[in-house]
Coordinates of N, CA and C in Angstrom, one line a residue:
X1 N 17.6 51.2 -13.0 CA 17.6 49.7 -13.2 C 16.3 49.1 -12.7
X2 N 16.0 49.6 -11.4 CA 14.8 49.0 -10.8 C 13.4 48.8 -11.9
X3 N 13.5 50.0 -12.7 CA 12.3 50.1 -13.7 C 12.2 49.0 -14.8
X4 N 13.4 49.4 -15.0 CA 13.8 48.4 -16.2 C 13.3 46.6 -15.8
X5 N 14.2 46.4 -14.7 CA 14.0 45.0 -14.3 C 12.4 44.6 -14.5
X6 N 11.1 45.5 -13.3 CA 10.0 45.3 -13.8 C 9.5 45.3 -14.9
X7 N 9.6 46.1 -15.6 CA 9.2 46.5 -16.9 C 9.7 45.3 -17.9
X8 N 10.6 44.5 -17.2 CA 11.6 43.2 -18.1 C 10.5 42.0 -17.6
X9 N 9.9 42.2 -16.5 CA 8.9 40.6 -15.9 C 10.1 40.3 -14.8
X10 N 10.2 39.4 -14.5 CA 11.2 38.3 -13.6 C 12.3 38.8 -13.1
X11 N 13.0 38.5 -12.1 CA 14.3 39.1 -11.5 C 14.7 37.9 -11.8
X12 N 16.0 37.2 -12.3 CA 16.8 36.0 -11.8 C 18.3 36.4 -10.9
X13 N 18.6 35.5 -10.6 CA 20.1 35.7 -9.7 C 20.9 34.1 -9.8
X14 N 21.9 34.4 -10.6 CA 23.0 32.9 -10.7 C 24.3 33.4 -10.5
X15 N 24.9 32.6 -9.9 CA 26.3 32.1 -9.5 C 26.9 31.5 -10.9
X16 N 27.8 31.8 -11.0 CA 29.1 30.9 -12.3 C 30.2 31.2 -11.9
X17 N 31.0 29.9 -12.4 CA 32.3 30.0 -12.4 C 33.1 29.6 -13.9
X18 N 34.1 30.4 -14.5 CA 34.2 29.8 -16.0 C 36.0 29.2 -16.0
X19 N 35.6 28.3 -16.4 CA 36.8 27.4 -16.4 C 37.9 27.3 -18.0
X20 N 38.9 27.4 -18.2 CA 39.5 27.6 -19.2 C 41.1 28.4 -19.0
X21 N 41.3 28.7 -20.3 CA 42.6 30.1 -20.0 C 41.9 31.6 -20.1
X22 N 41.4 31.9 -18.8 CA 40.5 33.1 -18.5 C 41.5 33.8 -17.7
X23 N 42.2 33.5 -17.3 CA 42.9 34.6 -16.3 C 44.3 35.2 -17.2
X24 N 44.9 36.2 -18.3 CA 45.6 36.4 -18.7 C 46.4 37.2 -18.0
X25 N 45.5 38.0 -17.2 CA 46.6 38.8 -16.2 C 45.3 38.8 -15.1
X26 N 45.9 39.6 -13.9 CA 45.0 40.4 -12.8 C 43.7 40.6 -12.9
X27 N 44.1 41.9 -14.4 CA 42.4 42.7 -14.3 C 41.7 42.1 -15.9
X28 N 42.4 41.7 -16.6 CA 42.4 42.1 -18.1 C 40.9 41.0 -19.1
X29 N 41.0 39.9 -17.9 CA 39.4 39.3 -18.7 C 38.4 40.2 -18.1
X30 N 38.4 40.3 -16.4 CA 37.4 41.0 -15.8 C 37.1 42.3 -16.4
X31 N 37.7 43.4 -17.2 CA 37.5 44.3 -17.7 C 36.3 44.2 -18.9
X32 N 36.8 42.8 -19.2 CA 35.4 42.8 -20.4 C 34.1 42.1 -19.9
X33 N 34.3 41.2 -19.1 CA 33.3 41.0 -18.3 C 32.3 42.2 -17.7
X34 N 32.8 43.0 -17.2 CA 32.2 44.3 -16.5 C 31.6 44.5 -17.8
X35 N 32.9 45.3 -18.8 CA 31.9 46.2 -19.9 C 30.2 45.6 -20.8
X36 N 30.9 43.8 -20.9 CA 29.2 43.2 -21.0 C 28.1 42.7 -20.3
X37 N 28.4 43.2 -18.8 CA 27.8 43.1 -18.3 C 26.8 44.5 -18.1
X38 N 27.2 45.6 -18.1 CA 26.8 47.3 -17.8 C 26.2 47.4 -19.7
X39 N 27.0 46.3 -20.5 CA 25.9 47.0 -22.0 C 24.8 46.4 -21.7
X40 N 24.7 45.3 -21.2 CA 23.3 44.1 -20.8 C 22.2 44.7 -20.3
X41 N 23.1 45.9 -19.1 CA 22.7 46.0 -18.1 C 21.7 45.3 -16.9
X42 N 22.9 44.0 -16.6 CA 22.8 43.3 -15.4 C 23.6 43.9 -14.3
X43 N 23.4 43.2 -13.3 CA 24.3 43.8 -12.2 C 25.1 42.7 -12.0
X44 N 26.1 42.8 -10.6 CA 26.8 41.5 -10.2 C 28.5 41.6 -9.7
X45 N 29.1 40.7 -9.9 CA 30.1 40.9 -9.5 C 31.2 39.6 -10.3
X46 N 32.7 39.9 -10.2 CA 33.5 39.2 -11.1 C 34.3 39.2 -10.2
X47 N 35.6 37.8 -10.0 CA 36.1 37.9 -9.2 C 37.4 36.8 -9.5
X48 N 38.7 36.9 -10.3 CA 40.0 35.4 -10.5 C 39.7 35.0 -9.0
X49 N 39.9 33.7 -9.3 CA 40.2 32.8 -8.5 C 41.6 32.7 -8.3
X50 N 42.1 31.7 -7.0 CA 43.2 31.5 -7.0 C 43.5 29.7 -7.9
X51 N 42.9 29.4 -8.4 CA 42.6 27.7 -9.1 C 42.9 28.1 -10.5
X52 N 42.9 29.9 -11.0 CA 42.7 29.9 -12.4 C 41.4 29.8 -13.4
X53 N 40.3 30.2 -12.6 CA 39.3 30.1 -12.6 C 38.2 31.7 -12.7
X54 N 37.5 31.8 -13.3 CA 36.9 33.7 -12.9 C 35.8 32.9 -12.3
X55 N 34.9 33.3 -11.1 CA 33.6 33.4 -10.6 C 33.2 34.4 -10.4
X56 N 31.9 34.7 -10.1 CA 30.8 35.7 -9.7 C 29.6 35.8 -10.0
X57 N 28.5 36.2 -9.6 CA 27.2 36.7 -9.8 C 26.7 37.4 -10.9
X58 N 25.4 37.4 -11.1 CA 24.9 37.9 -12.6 C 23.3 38.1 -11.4
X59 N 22.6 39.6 -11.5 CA 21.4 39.5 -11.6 C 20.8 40.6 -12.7
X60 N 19.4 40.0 -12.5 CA 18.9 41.4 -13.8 C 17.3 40.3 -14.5
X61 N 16.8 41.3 -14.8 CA 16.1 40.4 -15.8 C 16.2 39.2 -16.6
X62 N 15.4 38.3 -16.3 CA 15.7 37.1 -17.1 C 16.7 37.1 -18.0
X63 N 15.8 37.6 -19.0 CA 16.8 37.9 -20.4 C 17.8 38.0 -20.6
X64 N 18.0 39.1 -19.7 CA 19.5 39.8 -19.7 C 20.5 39.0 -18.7
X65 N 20.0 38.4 -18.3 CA 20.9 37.2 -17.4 C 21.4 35.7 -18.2
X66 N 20.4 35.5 -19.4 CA 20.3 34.7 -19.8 C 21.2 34.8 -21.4
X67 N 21.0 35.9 -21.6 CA 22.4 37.0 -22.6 C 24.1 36.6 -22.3
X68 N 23.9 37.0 -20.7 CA 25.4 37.1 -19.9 C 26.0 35.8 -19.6
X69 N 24.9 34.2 -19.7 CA 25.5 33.4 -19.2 C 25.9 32.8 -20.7
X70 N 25.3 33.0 -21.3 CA 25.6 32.6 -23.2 C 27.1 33.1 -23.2
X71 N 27.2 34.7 -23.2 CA 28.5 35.3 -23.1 C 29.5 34.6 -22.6
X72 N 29.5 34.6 -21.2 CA 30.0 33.4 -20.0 C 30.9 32.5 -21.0
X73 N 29.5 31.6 -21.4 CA 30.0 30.1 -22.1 C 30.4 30.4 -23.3
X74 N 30.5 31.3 -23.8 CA 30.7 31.0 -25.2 C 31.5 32.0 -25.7
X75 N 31.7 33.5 -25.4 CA 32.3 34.4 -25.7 C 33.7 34.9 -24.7
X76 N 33.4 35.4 -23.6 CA 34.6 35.7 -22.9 C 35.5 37.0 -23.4
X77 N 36.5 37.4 -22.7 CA 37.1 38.3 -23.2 C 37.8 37.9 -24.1
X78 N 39.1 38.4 -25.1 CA 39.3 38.3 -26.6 C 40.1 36.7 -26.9
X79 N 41.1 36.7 -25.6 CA 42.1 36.3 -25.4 C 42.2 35.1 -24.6
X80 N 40.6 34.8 -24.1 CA 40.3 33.7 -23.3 C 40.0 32.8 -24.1
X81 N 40.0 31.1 -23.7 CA 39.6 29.7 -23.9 C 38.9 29.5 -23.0
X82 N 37.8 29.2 -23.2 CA 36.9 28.5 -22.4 C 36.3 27.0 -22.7
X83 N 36.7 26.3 -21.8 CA 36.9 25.2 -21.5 C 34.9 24.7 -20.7
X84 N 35.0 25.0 -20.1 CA 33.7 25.0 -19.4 C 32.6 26.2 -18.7
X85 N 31.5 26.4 -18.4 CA 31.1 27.5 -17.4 C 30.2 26.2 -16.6
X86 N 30.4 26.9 -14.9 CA 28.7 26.2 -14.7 C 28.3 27.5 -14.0
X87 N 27.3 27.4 -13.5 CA 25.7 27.6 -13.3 C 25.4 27.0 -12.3
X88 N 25.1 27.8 -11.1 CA 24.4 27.9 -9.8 C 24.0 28.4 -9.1
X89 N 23.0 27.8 -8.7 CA 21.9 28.7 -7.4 C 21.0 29.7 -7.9
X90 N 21.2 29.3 -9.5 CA 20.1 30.1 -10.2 C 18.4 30.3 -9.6
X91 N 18.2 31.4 -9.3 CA 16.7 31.4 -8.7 C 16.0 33.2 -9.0
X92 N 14.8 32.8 -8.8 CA 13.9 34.1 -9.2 C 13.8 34.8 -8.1
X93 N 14.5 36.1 -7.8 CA 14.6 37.2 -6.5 C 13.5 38.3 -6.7
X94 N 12.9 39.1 -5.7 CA 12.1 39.8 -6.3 C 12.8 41.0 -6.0
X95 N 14.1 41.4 -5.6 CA 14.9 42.9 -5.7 C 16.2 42.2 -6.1
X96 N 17.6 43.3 -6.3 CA 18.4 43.1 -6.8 C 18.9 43.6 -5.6
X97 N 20.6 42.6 -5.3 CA 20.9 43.0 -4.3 C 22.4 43.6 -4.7
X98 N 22.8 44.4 -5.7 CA 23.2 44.8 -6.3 C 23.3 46.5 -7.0
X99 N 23.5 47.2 -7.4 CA 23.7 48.5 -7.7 C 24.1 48.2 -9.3
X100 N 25.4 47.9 -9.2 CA 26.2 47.9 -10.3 C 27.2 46.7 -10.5
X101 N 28.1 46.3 -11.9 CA 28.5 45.3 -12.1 C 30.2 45.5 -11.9
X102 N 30.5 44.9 -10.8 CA 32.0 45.7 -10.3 C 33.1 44.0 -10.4
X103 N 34.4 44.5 -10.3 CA 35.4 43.2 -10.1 C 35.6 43.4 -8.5
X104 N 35.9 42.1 -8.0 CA 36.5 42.3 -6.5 C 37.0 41.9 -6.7
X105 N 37.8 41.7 -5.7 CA 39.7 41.4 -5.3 C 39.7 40.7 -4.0

């Protein structure tokens, strides 16, 4: 990943939270979240809220961060409505503090 990122220019790192009917069950939007996130190959993390709400991080090369938050807003998993996303604390890092794109709990 480290190579890739360089070889991509820019590190970014953003916060979102996506607002809508995203929580169908437990695991079941975060499942797709993960899988577009690892085909992007960003890193980050996914996380339901208790509000009904999914949050988490996105880092990776510009690009590919900028792929993920389009996704975010506009795609989602099959079964979701999305109502809103935002976007925060977006800024340029120069490592990832990250490994891989996981759900927490």
């Amino acid at each position: 990943m480290s190579a890739l990122a360089k070889a991509s220019g820019a590190l970014k790192s953003v916060d979102y939270e996506v607002f809508g009917r995203v929580q169908v069950s437990h695991y079941f939007p975060n499942q797709y979240t993960e899988q577009e996130a690892r085909k992007l190959g960003v890193v980050g993390w996914v996380k339901n809220t208790s509000q009904g709400t999914v949050t988490g991080q996105v880092q990776g090369p510009e690009e590919k961060v900028n792929e993920m938050k389009s996704w975010l807003s506009k795609v989602g998993s099959p079964s979701s409505r999305i109502d809103k996303t935002n976007f925060s604390n977006e800024k340029e890092i120069s490592k990832l503090d990250f490994s891989d794109f996981n759900t927490r709990y």
